[in-house]
Amino acid sequence: MSDAAQPTAAEVRAAAEAVKTALDRHLAAVERRSGEDDPDVSEAFNQLAAAAEVYDELLYDRYDEVTPFEIPGAEDALPPYAGPEEPNAISVLIRRDYTVAEPQRLLAQAQRVEAAEFDDGADDDAAARTVPGALGTLFGEFEPDEIASRHKEFGLEEGDSTLWVTAAEESPEAGEWLEAPFDHIDPQQVVCRFDVSAVFDDEVSDGDEDDDDIDFVDEDDEELEPLDAER
C-alpha cells in the first residue's frame, strides 16, 4: 500500500474509539438481555465485530500491527434456517478426525479381529497387515460411535469433530446421493450443528476431566481382550 493510501493516525484513533463504544453497547445489551436469543445482544455483537474488524484493518495499514483478538464475523456462522417448518426427513452428517497415534496398536487390534474370522487364526493375505487395511477392518467391524468412545484402544487420538442435522421435505430416493454423499449441502437447511475442537477452551477442559475418569486399556496385548468380549 502506498503512503497516500494509508489511513491517518486520526482515523485509526477514531476506529479505536468506535470499538470502545461498541464494547460498552455490547456489555449493556448483555446486562439487560431478556433471554438466550435476545436480538439486542445479537445486534450489539455484530456491531462490535464490525468495529473491531475496521480497527484491526486500519491499525495494520497504518502501523503494521494487529490486535490480539479475533471476533468471528457473520461469514463464520450458518445462515438463518430457511428449511421446512415441519420437515418430513432429516440427514445427519458427521465428521470425526483422528491421528493414528499408535500404528502398532491399530495393527494389533485389526489382526485380532481378522484372526477370529479364520479357523487357523491367520490369513496370509490379511488386510490388517497395513495401516489402511487395519482401518478398513476395524471400521468394518465396529460402529463409528464405538470407535469414537474407545479410540485409545485402537491407537487413535481424537481431533476435531462436527455433527450437522439438515432438514428436507421428503427423503431422497434410495441410492440417489451415494456417489457424492457430502455434496450439495444447503447451509440454510441445517437445523443445528455441534462442533468439538481443541480451539474451544471449554471443550479442552471438559476433555481433560473426562480423561481422568476413563481407565484406558494397557499397552500389553493381553489387556486388549475386551475388544472381543462382545463378539
PDB file of C-alpha atoms in Angstrom:
ATOM      1  CA  MET A   1       0.000   0.000   0.000  1.00  0.00           C
ATOM      2  CA  SER A   2       1.355   3.455  -0.883  1.00  0.00           C
ATOM      3  CA  ASP A   3       1.796   6.209   1.697  1.00  0.00           C
ATOM      4  CA  ALA A   4      -1.004   8.202   0.036  1.00  0.00           C
ATOM      5  CA  ALA A   5      -3.475   5.370   0.578  1.00  0.00           C
ATOM      6  CA  GLN A   6      -2.569   4.779   4.218  1.00  0.00           C
ATOM      7  CA  PRO A   7      -5.118   5.802   6.854  1.00  0.00           C
ATOM      8  CA  THR A   8      -4.217   8.727   9.064  1.00  0.00           C
ATOM      9  CA  ALA A   9      -3.417   8.430  12.738  1.00  0.00           C
ATOM     10  CA  ALA A  10      -6.686  10.248  13.446  1.00  0.00           C
ATOM     11  CA  GLU A  11      -8.650   7.616  11.510  1.00  0.00           C
ATOM     12  CA  VAL A  12      -7.037   4.833  13.485  1.00  0.00           C
ATOM     13  CA  ARG A  13      -7.799   6.669  16.737  1.00  0.00           C
ATOM     14  CA  ALA A  14     -11.423   7.159  15.665  1.00  0.00           C
ATOM     15  CA  ALA A  15     -11.724   3.447  14.872  1.00  0.00           C
ATOM     16  CA  ALA A  16     -10.346   2.613  18.331  1.00  0.00           C
ATOM     17  CA  GLU A  17     -12.935   4.873  19.932  1.00  0.00           C
ATOM     18  CA  ALA A  18     -15.644   3.146  17.892  1.00  0.00           C
ATOM     19  CA  VAL A  19     -14.517  -0.203  19.317  1.00  0.00           C
ATOM     20  CA  LYS A  20     -14.731   1.201  22.857  1.00  0.00           C
ATOM     21  CA  THR A  21     -18.246   2.480  22.207  1.00  0.00           C
ATOM     22  CA  ALA A  22     -19.291  -0.849  20.702  1.00  0.00           C
ATOM     23  CA  LEU A  23     -17.869  -2.680  23.734  1.00  0.00           C
ATOM     24  CA  ASP A  24     -19.948  -0.522  26.070  1.00  0.00           C
ATOM     25  CA  ARG A  25     -23.076  -1.152  23.962  1.00  0.00           C
ATOM     26  CA  HIS A  26     -22.455  -4.887  23.918  1.00  0.00           C
ATOM     27  CA  LEU A  27     -21.955  -5.084  27.685  1.00  0.00           C
ATOM     28  CA  ALA A  28     -25.087  -3.028  28.307  1.00  0.00           C
ATOM     29  CA  ALA A  29     -27.109  -5.291  25.997  1.00  0.00           C
ATOM     30  CA  VAL A  30     -25.800  -8.399  27.756  1.00  0.00           C
ATOM     31  CA  GLU A  31     -26.608  -6.967  31.194  1.00  0.00           C
ATOM     32  CA  ARG A  32     -30.240  -6.303  30.257  1.00  0.00           C
ATOM     33  CA  ARG A  33     -30.855  -9.231  27.922  1.00  0.00           C
ATOM     34  CA  SER A  34     -34.279 -10.857  28.114  1.00  0.00           C
ATOM     35  CA  GLY A  35     -33.290 -14.360  27.059  1.00  0.00           C
ATOM     36  CA  GLU A  36     -30.738 -16.587  25.391  1.00  0.00           C
ATOM     37  CA  ASP A  37     -31.551 -15.305  21.878  1.00  0.00           C
ATOM     38  CA  ASP A  38     -32.044 -11.618  22.707  1.00  0.00           C
ATOM     39  CA  PRO A  39     -31.958  -9.686  19.385  1.00  0.00           C
ATOM     40  CA  ASP A  40     -30.371  -6.641  21.072  1.00  0.00           C
ATOM     41  CA  VAL A  41     -27.403  -8.765  22.153  1.00  0.00           C
ATOM     42  CA  SER A  42     -27.029 -10.162  18.640  1.00  0.00           C
ATOM     43  CA  GLU A  43     -27.129  -6.701  17.116  1.00  0.00           C
ATOM     44  CA  ALA A  44     -24.595  -5.370  19.622  1.00  0.00           C
ATOM     45  CA  PHE A  45     -22.358  -8.357  18.935  1.00  0.00           C
ATOM     46  CA  ASN A  46     -22.438  -7.710  15.195  1.00  0.00           C
ATOM     47  CA  GLN A  47     -21.685  -4.022  15.724  1.00  0.00           C
ATOM     48  CA  LEU A  48     -18.739  -4.905  17.931  1.00  0.00           C
ATOM     49  CA  ALA A  49     -17.444  -7.403  15.381  1.00  0.00           C
ATOM     50  CA  ALA A  50     -17.698  -4.826  12.583  1.00  0.00           C
ATOM     51  CA  ALA A  51     -15.990  -2.109  14.628  1.00  0.00           C
ATOM     52  CA  ALA A  52     -13.193  -4.453  15.667  1.00  0.00           C
ATOM     53  CA  GLU A  53     -12.610  -5.520  12.061  1.00  0.00           C
ATOM     54  CA  VAL A  54     -12.346  -1.920  10.856  1.00  0.00           C
ATOM     55  CA  TYR A  55      -9.937  -1.040  13.657  1.00  0.00           C
ATOM     56  CA  ASP A  56      -7.806  -4.112  13.007  1.00  0.00           C
ATOM     57  CA  GLU A  57      -7.503  -3.289   9.300  1.00  0.00           C
ATOM     58  CA  LEU A  58      -6.659   0.384   9.873  1.00  0.00           C
ATOM     59  CA  LEU A  59      -4.163  -0.482  12.600  1.00  0.00           C
ATOM     60  CA  TYR A  60      -2.392  -2.872  10.253  1.00  0.00           C
ATOM     61  CA  ASP A  61      -2.416  -0.485   7.297  1.00  0.00           C
ATOM     62  CA  ARG A  62      -1.064   2.408   9.348  1.00  0.00           C
ATOM     63  CA  TYR A  63       1.297   0.737  11.809  1.00  0.00           C
ATOM     64  CA  ASP A  64       1.738  -2.837  10.539  1.00  0.00           C
ATOM     65  CA  GLU A  65       0.315  -4.099  13.846  1.00  0.00           C
ATOM     66  CA  VAL A  66      -2.623  -6.376  14.672  1.00  0.00           C
ATOM     67  CA  THR A  67      -4.960  -6.846  17.603  1.00  0.00           C
ATOM     68  CA  PRO A  68      -4.587  -9.892  19.893  1.00  0.00           C
ATOM     69  CA  PHE A  69      -8.198 -10.943  19.483  1.00  0.00           C
ATOM     70  CA  GLU A  70     -10.467 -12.081  16.698  1.00  0.00           C
ATOM     71  CA  ILE A  71     -14.243 -11.783  16.724  1.00  0.00           C
ATOM     72  CA  PRO A  72     -15.931 -14.227  14.311  1.00  0.00           C
ATOM     73  CA  GLY A  73     -17.842 -12.480  11.597  1.00  0.00           C
ATOM     74  CA  ALA A  74     -21.148 -13.409  10.033  1.00  0.00           C
ATOM     75  CA  GLU A  75     -19.372 -15.452   7.364  1.00  0.00           C
ATOM     76  CA  ASP A  76     -18.176 -17.866  10.090  1.00  0.00           C
ATOM     77  CA  ALA A  77     -21.717 -18.768  11.164  1.00  0.00           C
ATOM     78  CA  LEU A  78     -24.523 -20.643   9.479  1.00  0.00           C
ATOM     79  CA  PRO A  79     -27.121 -18.508   7.696  1.00  0.00           C
ATOM     80  CA  PRO A  80     -30.647 -18.314   9.125  1.00  0.00           C
ATOM     81  CA  TYR A  81     -32.597 -21.552   8.782  1.00  0.00           C
ATOM     82  CA  ALA A  82     -34.830 -21.482   5.709  1.00  0.00           C
ATOM     83  CA  GLY A  83     -35.892 -25.131   5.535  1.00  0.00           C
ATOM     84  CA  PRO A  84     -39.354 -26.614   6.011  1.00  0.00           C
ATOM     85  CA  GLU A  85     -41.186 -25.718   9.216  1.00  0.00           C
ATOM     86  CA  GLU A  86     -42.216 -29.340   9.711  1.00  0.00           C
ATOM     87  CA  PRO A  87     -39.589 -31.448   7.922  1.00  0.00           C
ATOM     88  CA  ASN A  88     -40.578 -34.969   6.951  1.00  0.00           C
ATOM     89  CA  ALA A  89     -36.970 -36.153   6.672  1.00  0.00           C
ATOM     90  CA  ILE A  90     -33.578 -35.306   8.108  1.00  0.00           C
ATOM     91  CA  SER A  91     -29.975 -36.126   7.255  1.00  0.00           C
ATOM     92  CA  VAL A  92     -27.221 -36.403   9.858  1.00  0.00           C
ATOM     93  CA  LEU A  93     -23.714 -35.569   8.640  1.00  0.00           C
ATOM     94  CA  ILE A  94     -20.817 -36.428  10.917  1.00  0.00           C
ATOM     95  CA  ARG A  95     -17.109 -35.802  10.513  1.00  0.00           C
ATOM     96  CA  ARG A  96     -14.585 -37.016  13.093  1.00  0.00           C
ATOM     97  CA  ASP A  97     -10.845 -36.527  12.659  1.00  0.00           C
ATOM     98  CA  TYR A  98      -8.268 -38.834  14.228  1.00  0.00           C
ATOM     99  CA  THR A  99      -4.500 -39.077  14.332  1.00  0.00           C
ATOM    100  CA  VAL A 100      -3.010 -42.554  14.064  1.00  0.00           C
ATOM    101  CA  ALA A 101      -1.008 -42.129  17.261  1.00  0.00           C
ATOM    102  CA  GLU A 102      -0.023 -45.785  17.756  1.00  0.00           C
ATOM    103  CA  PRO A 103       0.134 -47.676  14.435  1.00  0.00           C
ATOM    104  CA  GLN A 104       1.272 -50.909  16.090  1.00  0.00           C
ATOM    105  CA  ARG A 105      -1.714 -50.899  18.424  1.00  0.00           C
ATOM    106  CA  LEU A 106      -4.007 -50.240  15.469  1.00  0.00           C
ATOM    107  CA  LEU A 107      -2.488 -53.139  13.528  1.00  0.00           C
ATOM    108  CA  ALA A 108      -2.650 -55.471  16.532  1.00  0.00           C
ATOM    109  CA  GLN A 109      -6.322 -54.772  17.104  1.00  0.00           C
ATOM    110  CA  ALA A 110      -7.212 -55.294  13.446  1.00  0.00           C
ATOM    111  CA  GLN A 111      -5.246 -58.531  13.345  1.00  0.00           C
ATOM    112  CA  ARG A 112      -7.148 -59.798  16.390  1.00  0.00           C
ATOM    113  CA  VAL A 113     -10.412 -59.156  14.541  1.00  0.00           C
ATOM    114  CA  GLU A 114      -9.191 -60.965  11.429  1.00  0.00           C
ATOM    115  CA  ALA A 115      -7.770 -63.865  13.436  1.00  0.00           C
ATOM    116  CA  ALA A 116     -11.195 -64.501  14.934  1.00  0.00           C
ATOM    117  CA  GLU A 117     -12.630 -64.892  11.424  1.00  0.00           C
ATOM    118  CA  PHE A 118     -10.370 -67.784  10.430  1.00  0.00           C
ATOM    119  CA  ASP A 119     -10.271 -71.265  11.923  1.00  0.00           C
ATOM    120  CA  ASP A 120      -6.481 -71.409  11.905  1.00  0.00           C
ATOM    121  CA  GLY A 121      -6.213 -67.930  13.409  1.00  0.00           C
ATOM    122  CA  ALA A 122      -4.256 -66.482  10.483  1.00  0.00           C
ATOM    123  CA  ASP A 123      -4.598 -65.357   6.893  1.00  0.00           C
ATOM    124  CA  ASP A 124      -1.607 -64.905   4.596  1.00  0.00           C
ATOM    125  CA  ASP A 125      -3.424 -62.160   2.654  1.00  0.00           C
ATOM    126  CA  ALA A 126      -4.758 -60.347   5.714  1.00  0.00           C
ATOM    127  CA  ALA A 127      -5.628 -56.684   5.043  1.00  0.00           C
ATOM    128  CA  ALA A 128      -4.781 -55.844   8.651  1.00  0.00           C
ATOM    129  CA  ARG A 129      -1.043 -56.001   7.875  1.00  0.00           C
ATOM    130  CA  THR A 130      -1.120 -52.373   6.643  1.00  0.00           C
ATOM    131  CA  VAL A 131      -2.498 -49.248   8.339  1.00  0.00           C
ATOM    132  CA  PRO A 132      -5.116 -48.569   5.599  1.00  0.00           C
ATOM    133  CA  GLY A 133      -6.127 -52.232   5.703  1.00  0.00           C
ATOM    134  CA  ALA A 134      -6.319 -52.170   9.503  1.00  0.00           C
ATOM    135  CA  LEU A 135      -8.548 -49.095   9.407  1.00  0.00           C
ATOM    136  CA  GLY A 136     -10.856 -50.803   6.913  1.00  0.00           C
ATOM    137  CA  THR A 137     -11.016 -53.891   9.105  1.00  0.00           C
ATOM    138  CA  LEU A 138     -11.795 -52.025  12.312  1.00  0.00           C
ATOM    139  CA  PHE A 139     -14.334 -49.625  10.839  1.00  0.00           C
ATOM    140  CA  GLY A 140     -15.974 -52.573   9.118  1.00  0.00           C
ATOM    141  CA  GLU A 141     -16.210 -54.466  12.398  1.00  0.00           C
ATOM    142  CA  PHE A 142     -17.153 -51.712  14.864  1.00  0.00           C
ATOM    143  CA  GLU A 143     -19.701 -48.928  14.719  1.00  0.00           C
ATOM    144  CA  PRO A 144     -18.165 -45.435  14.353  1.00  0.00           C
ATOM    145  CA  ASP A 145     -19.660 -44.410  17.709  1.00  0.00           C
ATOM    146  CA  GLU A 146     -17.949 -47.342  19.412  1.00  0.00           C
ATOM    147  CA  ILE A 147     -14.624 -46.430  17.849  1.00  0.00           C
ATOM    148  CA  ALA A 148     -15.144 -42.826  18.966  1.00  0.00           C
ATOM    149  CA  SER A 149     -15.750 -43.904  22.551  1.00  0.00           C
ATOM    150  CA  ARG A 150     -12.836 -46.383  22.569  1.00  0.00           C
ATOM    151  CA  HIS A 151     -10.405 -44.651  20.219  1.00  0.00           C
ATOM    152  CA  LYS A 152      -7.447 -45.006  22.597  1.00  0.00           C
ATOM    153  CA  GLU A 153      -7.795 -48.781  22.412  1.00  0.00           C
ATOM    154  CA  PHE A 154      -7.413 -48.579  18.643  1.00  0.00           C
ATOM    155  CA  GLY A 155      -4.276 -46.432  18.768  1.00  0.00           C
ATOM    156  CA  LEU A 156      -6.152 -43.318  17.639  1.00  0.00           C
ATOM    157  CA  GLU A 157      -6.105 -39.785  19.006  1.00  0.00           C
ATOM    158  CA  GLU A 158      -9.170 -37.562  18.634  1.00  0.00           C
ATOM    159  CA  GLY A 159      -9.093 -34.375  16.577  1.00  0.00           C
ATOM    160  CA  ASP A 160     -11.911 -32.004  15.635  1.00  0.00           C
ATOM    161  CA  SER A 161     -15.414 -33.297  15.069  1.00  0.00           C
ATOM    162  CA  THR A 162     -18.681 -31.845  13.851  1.00  0.00           C
ATOM    163  CA  LEU A 163     -22.273 -33.033  13.501  1.00  0.00           C
ATOM    164  CA  TRP A 164     -24.828 -31.368  11.246  1.00  0.00           C
ATOM    165  CA  VAL A 165     -28.541 -32.106  11.097  1.00  0.00           C
ATOM    166  CA  THR A 166     -30.237 -30.995   7.859  1.00  0.00           C
ATOM    167  CA  ALA A 167     -33.954 -30.986   7.115  1.00  0.00           C
ATOM    168  CA  ALA A 168     -35.881 -31.836   3.953  1.00  0.00           C
ATOM    169  CA  GLU A 169     -39.438 -32.054   2.738  1.00  0.00           C
ATOM    170  CA  GLU A 170     -39.016 -35.723   1.854  1.00  0.00           C
ATOM    171  CA  SER A 171     -36.427 -38.484   1.946  1.00  0.00           C
ATOM    172  CA  PRO A 172     -34.242 -38.888  -1.157  1.00  0.00           C
ATOM    173  CA  GLU A 173     -34.662 -41.895  -3.384  1.00  0.00           C
ATOM    174  CA  ALA A 174     -32.631 -44.974  -2.469  1.00  0.00           C
ATOM    175  CA  GLY A 175     -29.110 -44.672  -3.855  1.00  0.00           C
ATOM    176  CA  GLU A 176     -29.697 -41.108  -5.051  1.00  0.00           C
ATOM    177  CA  TRP A 177     -26.723 -39.490  -3.314  1.00  0.00           C
ATOM    178  CA  LEU A 178     -24.347 -42.412  -2.798  1.00  0.00           C
ATOM    179  CA  GLU A 179     -21.871 -41.308  -5.479  1.00  0.00           C
ATOM    180  CA  ALA A 180     -21.311 -37.924  -3.758  1.00  0.00           C
ATOM    181  CA  PRO A 181     -22.804 -38.156  -0.271  1.00  0.00           C
ATOM    182  CA  PHE A 182     -21.402 -34.878   1.071  1.00  0.00           C
ATOM    183  CA  ASP A 183     -22.034 -32.621  -1.906  1.00  0.00           C
ATOM    184  CA  HIS A 184     -24.872 -30.146  -2.371  1.00  0.00           C
ATOM    185  CA  ILE A 185     -25.429 -29.381   1.301  1.00  0.00           C
ATOM    186  CA  ASP A 186     -27.517 -26.222   1.623  1.00  0.00           C
ATOM    187  CA  PRO A 187     -26.431 -24.335   4.774  1.00  0.00           C
ATOM    188  CA  GLN A 188     -29.917 -22.873   5.076  1.00  0.00           C
ATOM    189  CA  GLN A 189     -31.302 -26.394   5.530  1.00  0.00           C
ATOM    190  CA  VAL A 190     -29.119 -27.046   8.589  1.00  0.00           C
ATOM    191  CA  VAL A 191     -31.328 -27.321  11.651  1.00  0.00           C
ATOM    192  CA  CYS A 192     -28.446 -27.471  14.119  1.00  0.00           C
ATOM    193  CA  ARG A 193     -24.745 -28.277  14.357  1.00  0.00           C
ATOM    194  CA  PHE A 194     -22.423 -29.340  17.150  1.00  0.00           C
ATOM    195  CA  ASP A 195     -18.660 -28.783  16.974  1.00  0.00           C
ATOM    196  CA  VAL A 196     -15.879 -30.106  19.186  1.00  0.00           C
ATOM    197  CA  SER A 197     -12.358 -28.723  18.779  1.00  0.00           C
ATOM    198  CA  ALA A 198      -9.240 -28.089  20.806  1.00  0.00           C
ATOM    199  CA  VAL A 199      -9.629 -24.397  19.954  1.00  0.00           C
ATOM    200  CA  PHE A 200     -12.566 -24.215  22.335  1.00  0.00           C
ATOM    201  CA  ASP A 201     -11.219 -23.858  25.856  1.00  0.00           C
ATOM    202  CA  ASP A 202     -14.374 -25.300  27.416  1.00  0.00           C
ATOM    203  CA  GLU A 203     -14.138 -28.478  25.360  1.00  0.00           C
ATOM    204  CA  VAL A 204     -10.456 -28.870  26.225  1.00  0.00           C
ATOM    205  CA  SER A 205     -11.187 -28.531  29.943  1.00  0.00           C
ATOM    206  CA  ASP A 206     -14.084 -30.978  29.783  1.00  0.00           C
ATOM    207  CA  GLY A 207     -11.959 -33.411  27.816  1.00  0.00           C
ATOM    208  CA  ASP A 208      -9.217 -33.322  30.431  1.00  0.00           C
ATOM    209  CA  GLU A 209     -11.727 -34.058  33.176  1.00  0.00           C
ATOM    210  CA  ASP A 210     -13.223 -36.935  31.204  1.00  0.00           C
ATOM    211  CA  ASP A 211      -9.800 -38.429  30.540  1.00  0.00           C
ATOM    212  CA  ASP A 212      -9.157 -38.530  34.258  1.00  0.00           C
ATOM    213  CA  ASP A 213     -12.266 -40.667  34.709  1.00  0.00           C
ATOM    214  CA  ILE A 214     -11.507 -43.225  31.988  1.00  0.00           C
ATOM    215  CA  ASP A 215      -9.408 -46.315  32.540  1.00  0.00           C
ATOM    216  CA  PHE A 216      -7.717 -46.832  29.187  1.00  0.00           C
ATOM    217  CA  VAL A 217      -6.570 -50.280  28.147  1.00  0.00           C
ATOM    218  CA  ASP A 218      -2.945 -51.026  28.971  1.00  0.00           C
ATOM    219  CA  GLU A 219      -0.326 -51.309  26.225  1.00  0.00           C
ATOM    220  CA  ASP A 220       0.065 -55.039  26.932  1.00  0.00           C
ATOM    221  CA  ASP A 221      -1.712 -57.034  24.212  1.00  0.00           C
ATOM    222  CA  GLU A 222      -3.130 -59.334  26.876  1.00  0.00           C
ATOM    223  CA  GLU A 223      -5.139 -56.392  28.205  1.00  0.00           C
ATOM    224  CA  LEU A 224      -6.822 -55.817  24.827  1.00  0.00           C
ATOM    225  CA  GLU A 225      -9.170 -58.784  25.235  1.00  0.00           C
ATOM    226  CA  PRO A 226     -12.289 -56.588  25.841  1.00  0.00           C
ATOM    227  CA  LEU A 227     -12.386 -55.916  22.090  1.00  0.00           C
ATOM    228  CA  ASP A 228     -13.516 -59.489  21.520  1.00  0.00           C
ATOM    229  CA  ALA A 229     -15.765 -59.661  24.588  1.00  0.00           C
ATOM    230  CA  GLU A 230     -18.935 -58.733  22.686  1.00  0.00           C
ATOM    231  CA  ARG A 231     -18.217 -60.882  19.669  1.00  0.00           C
TER     232      ARG A 231
END
